[in-house]
Short mmCIF file of C-alpha atoms in Angstrom, two decimals:
data_model
loop_
_atom_site.label_atom_id
_atom_site.label_comp_id
_atom_site.label_asym_id
_atom_site.label_seq_id
_atom_site.Cartn_x
_atom_site.Cartn_y
_atom_site.Cartn_z
CA MET A 1 83.75 110.36 114.49
CA PRO A 2 84.97 111.82 110.72
CA VAL A 3 84.20 109.75 108.06
CA GLU A 4 87.70 108.48 106.28
CA ALA A 5 88.52 108.35 102.47
CA LYS A 6 90.62 105.97 100.33
CA ILE A 7 91.16 107.17 96.98
CA CYS A 8 92.12 104.34 94.34
CA GLY A 9 93.53 103.80 91.22
CA LEU A 10 96.42 106.67 91.62
CA ARG A 11 99.12 106.53 88.70
CA THR A 12 100.77 109.88 89.16
CA PRO A 13 102.93 112.12 91.56
CA GLU A 14 100.06 114.82 91.34
CA ALA A 15 97.04 112.72 92.03
CA VAL A 16 99.03 111.20 95.02
CA ALA A 17 100.06 114.52 96.61
CA ALA A 18 96.57 116.15 96.13
CA ALA A 19 95.19 112.93 98.08
CA VAL A 20 97.58 113.37 100.79
CA GLU A 21 97.33 116.93 101.30
CA GLY A 22 93.52 116.49 101.15
CA GLY A 23 93.83 113.84 104.31
CA ALA A 24 93.10 110.77 102.47
CA ARG A 25 93.55 107.89 104.88
CA TYR A 26 93.97 105.26 102.26
CA LEU A 27 95.66 105.21 98.75
CA GLY A 28 95.06 102.52 96.55
CA PHE A 29 97.05 101.46 93.30
CA VAL A 30 95.52 99.04 90.76
CA PHE A 31 97.64 95.58 89.54
CA PHE A 32 95.09 94.43 87.36
CA SER A 33 96.25 94.35 83.85
CA ARG A 34 92.41 94.92 82.33
CA SER A 35 92.31 97.87 84.31
CA PRO A 36 92.55 101.88 82.92
CA ARG A 37 94.08 102.24 86.34
CA HIS A 38 96.70 99.84 86.28
CA VAL A 39 100.22 100.38 87.50
CA ALA A 40 103.35 98.52 87.20
CA PRO A 41 105.13 97.92 90.78
CA THR A 42 107.88 99.47 90.36
CA GLU A 43 106.12 102.87 89.15
CA ALA A 44 103.59 101.94 92.12
CA SER A 45 106.75 101.56 94.46
CA ARG A 46 108.13 105.18 93.31
CA LEU A 47 104.88 106.70 93.96
CA ALA A 48 104.34 104.91 97.36
CA ALA A 49 107.85 106.51 98.54
CA THR A 50 106.10 109.98 98.89
CA ILE A 51 103.35 108.76 101.39
CA PRO A 52 103.69 109.46 105.02
CA PRO A 53 103.38 106.82 107.11
CA SER A 54 100.04 107.97 108.45
CA VAL A 55 98.50 107.21 104.86
CA LYS A 56 98.01 103.32 104.05
CA ARG A 57 99.27 102.00 100.70
CA VAL A 58 96.93 99.70 99.45
CA GLY A 59 97.46 97.32 96.73
CA LEU A 60 94.42 96.32 94.81
CA VAL A 61 94.57 92.64 93.11
CA VAL A 62 91.93 90.40 91.43
CA ASP A 63 92.31 86.36 92.22
CA ALA A 64 96.14 86.87 92.16
CA ASP A 65 97.71 83.66 92.89
CA ASP A 66 100.69 83.17 95.67
CA ALA A 67 103.44 83.81 93.24
CA ALA A 68 102.40 87.15 91.80
CA LEU A 69 101.58 88.76 95.13
CA ALA A 70 105.15 87.55 96.34
CA VAL A 71 106.64 89.18 93.28
CA LEU A 72 104.11 92.26 94.17
CA LEU A 73 105.24 92.75 97.23
CA ARG A 74 108.90 92.52 96.57
CA GLU A 75 108.76 95.07 94.41
CA CYS A 76 106.22 97.38 96.07
CA PRO A 77 105.80 97.92 99.62
CA LEU A 78 102.04 97.94 100.76
CA ASP A 79 100.26 98.25 104.00
CA ILE A 80 97.12 96.45 103.05
CA LEU A 81 96.12 93.95 100.23
CA GLN A 82 92.65 94.37 98.72
CA LEU A 83 91.53 91.61 97.33
CA HIS A 84 88.78 92.46 94.83
CA GLY A 85 88.06 89.06 92.78
CA ARG A 86 85.98 86.17 93.44
CA GLU A 87 88.41 84.93 96.39
CA THR A 88 86.61 82.64 98.93
CA PRO A 89 86.95 83.44 102.90
CA ASP A 90 89.41 80.23 103.02
CA ARG A 91 91.52 82.23 100.06
CA VAL A 92 91.10 85.64 101.99
CA ARG A 93 92.54 83.71 105.15
CA GLN A 94 95.41 82.16 103.20
CA VAL A 95 96.50 85.18 101.61
CA ARG A 96 96.36 86.79 104.97
CA GLU A 97 98.54 84.04 106.68
CA ARG A 98 100.91 83.31 103.98
CA PHE A 99 101.81 87.25 103.35
CA GLY A 100 100.96 88.76 107.10
CA LEU A 101 99.44 91.72 105.77
CA PRO A 102 95.84 93.18 106.79
CA ILE A 103 93.23 92.12 103.92
CA LEU A 104 90.59 94.36 102.87
CA LYS A 105 87.85 92.76 101.09
CA ALA A 106 85.94 94.13 98.23
CA LEU A 107 82.18 92.50 97.77
CA PRO A 108 79.71 92.94 95.11
CA ILE A 109 76.56 94.46 96.28
CA SER A 110 72.95 94.41 94.60
CA GLU A 111 70.79 93.13 96.75
CA GLU A 112 69.98 92.54 100.34
CA GLY A 113 70.99 88.38 99.63
CA ASP A 114 74.41 90.02 98.52
CA VAL A 115 75.06 91.77 102.09
CA ARG A 116 74.16 88.52 103.57
CA ALA A 117 76.66 86.67 102.03
CA ALA A 118 79.21 89.14 102.54
CA ARG A 119 78.92 88.10 106.29
CA ALA A 120 81.38 84.82 105.38
CA TYR A 121 84.12 87.42 105.04
CA GLU A 122 83.67 88.91 108.68
CA ASP A 123 86.02 86.55 110.17
CA ALA A 124 88.53 86.26 107.24
CA ALA A 125 89.43 89.84 106.28
CA ASP A 126 90.64 92.85 108.29
CA LEU A 127 88.39 95.43 106.65
CA LEU A 128 85.82 95.16 104.22
CA LEU A 129 84.46 97.32 101.04
CA PHE A 130 81.06 97.49 99.90
CA ASP A 131 80.93 97.88 95.83
CA ALA A 132 78.29 98.33 93.14
CA LYS A 133 77.93 94.50 91.42
CA PRO A 134 79.38 94.70 87.96
CA PRO A 135 76.94 94.92 84.85
CA ARG A 136 77.14 91.68 82.85
CA GLY A 137 80.06 91.43 80.50
CA ALA A 138 82.03 94.01 82.24
CA THR A 139 85.91 93.44 82.00
CA ARG A 140 86.57 94.27 85.74
CA PRO A 141 85.13 94.14 88.99
CA GLY A 142 85.48 97.67 90.20
CA GLY A 143 85.84 101.54 89.11
CA ASN A 144 82.65 101.26 86.82
CA ALA A 145 81.18 104.32 87.89
CA LEU A 146 78.05 102.76 89.39
CA ALA A 147 76.14 103.07 92.46
CA PHE A 148 74.09 100.89 94.59
CA ASP A 149 71.04 101.21 96.71
CA TRP A 150 73.01 102.54 99.84
CA THR A 151 69.90 102.02 102.07
CA LEU A 152 70.70 98.31 101.93
CA LEU A 153 73.57 98.76 104.56
CA ALA A 154 71.63 101.15 106.44
CA GLY A 155 71.42 99.92 110.31
CA THR A 156 73.81 96.56 109.55
CA VAL A 157 76.22 96.25 112.16
CA TRP A 158 80.01 94.44 111.29
CA ARG A 159 82.42 93.04 113.05
CA ARG A 160 84.96 94.59 110.95
CA PRO A 161 85.55 98.17 109.44
CA TRP A 162 83.88 98.93 106.23
CA LEU A 163 84.16 101.35 103.41
CA LEU A 164 81.68 102.35 100.95
CA ALA A 165 82.41 101.75 97.23
CA GLY A 166 80.64 102.24 94.04
CA GLY A 167 79.43 105.43 91.95
CA LEU A 168 80.72 107.99 94.69
CA GLU A 169 81.87 111.55 93.84
CA PRO A 170 82.11 115.11 95.29
CA GLY A 171 78.28 115.81 94.73
CA ASN A 172 76.77 112.36 96.31
CA VAL A 173 79.27 111.54 98.80
CA ALA A 174 77.30 112.97 101.92
CA GLU A 175 73.93 111.67 100.77
CA ALA A 176 75.72 107.87 100.04
CA VAL A 177 77.48 108.42 104.00
CA ARG A 178 73.92 109.68 105.15
CA LEU A 179 71.79 106.69 103.41
CA SER A 180 74.40 103.82 104.26
CA GLY A 181 75.70 104.79 107.69
CA ALA A 182 79.54 104.41 106.17
CA ARG A 183 82.14 106.05 108.30
CA ALA A 184 84.68 105.32 105.78
CA VAL A 185 84.44 105.74 101.66
CA ASP A 186 86.56 104.49 98.51
CA VAL A 187 86.48 106.69 95.01
CA SER A 188 88.10 106.36 91.96
CA SER A 189 86.20 107.04 88.51
CA GLY A 190 84.24 109.68 90.59
CA VAL A 191 87.52 111.99 90.68
CA GLU A 192 88.38 111.45 87.04
CA ASP A 193 88.51 113.45 84.00
CA ALA A 194 88.45 109.91 81.71
CA PRO A 195 89.23 106.01 83.07
CA GLY A 196 92.49 106.25 84.62
CA ILE A 197 93.01 109.62 84.17
CA LYS A 198 92.88 111.31 87.91
CA ASN A 199 92.05 115.07 88.39
CA PRO A 200 94.00 116.34 91.29
CA ALA A 201 90.89 119.40 91.55
CA ARG A 202 88.24 116.77 91.76
CA ILE A 203 90.36 114.51 94.42
CA ARG A 204 90.73 117.61 96.23
CA ALA A 205 86.87 118.69 95.98
CA PHE A 206 86.38 114.91 97.08
CA LEU A 207 87.65 115.21 100.20
CA ASP A 208 86.42 118.57 101.09
CA ALA A 209 83.24 116.96 100.81
CA VAL A 210 83.87 114.12 103.17
CA ARG A 211 85.73 116.40 105.86
CA ALA A 212 82.70 118.46 105.58
CA ILE A 213 80.49 115.50 106.59
CA PRO A 214 79.08 115.40 110.48
#
């Protein structure tokens, strides 16, 4: 079974093209104003229009209310909503039912207790994303170029598909998959020259490394 990849925080046609041509399964757009990867819904819509139907368009939001989500989805067509804040399982269910889109719930991991706590989301979300817990004082919940102990996920079995994120880049993604057992990975800062500045060559290198994983 090949490993799937998500490239998150896309903001330019060149980065989108590199991700599509390299075989990414998911492309992520960040709708969180404090992120250096933030993109306006209208601009994301223009970028999304170039993405083939086989590639899923993911919109990342952080603790967004229904009004904000309604405006976002009116301005930008998306296939999946990524909830990357402190949304409870009940809130995940509410968003899923209200807007009728699959939900990818991001869950911060730093210790075994975090893995156990993630079980509460298995019946609420359609996909799970395990990311490194942000450091104290961080201004955003993800995209901090931090990894966690990937062996915390080794041997775990989940009722939902899941992705591994946090500190991944072309040189370590194979090891991350080997240690965690992930069959899908998510990268953002690991394919950038600077926060929010995607490097198409690094995107291609990351996707090449993913394709080479047995």
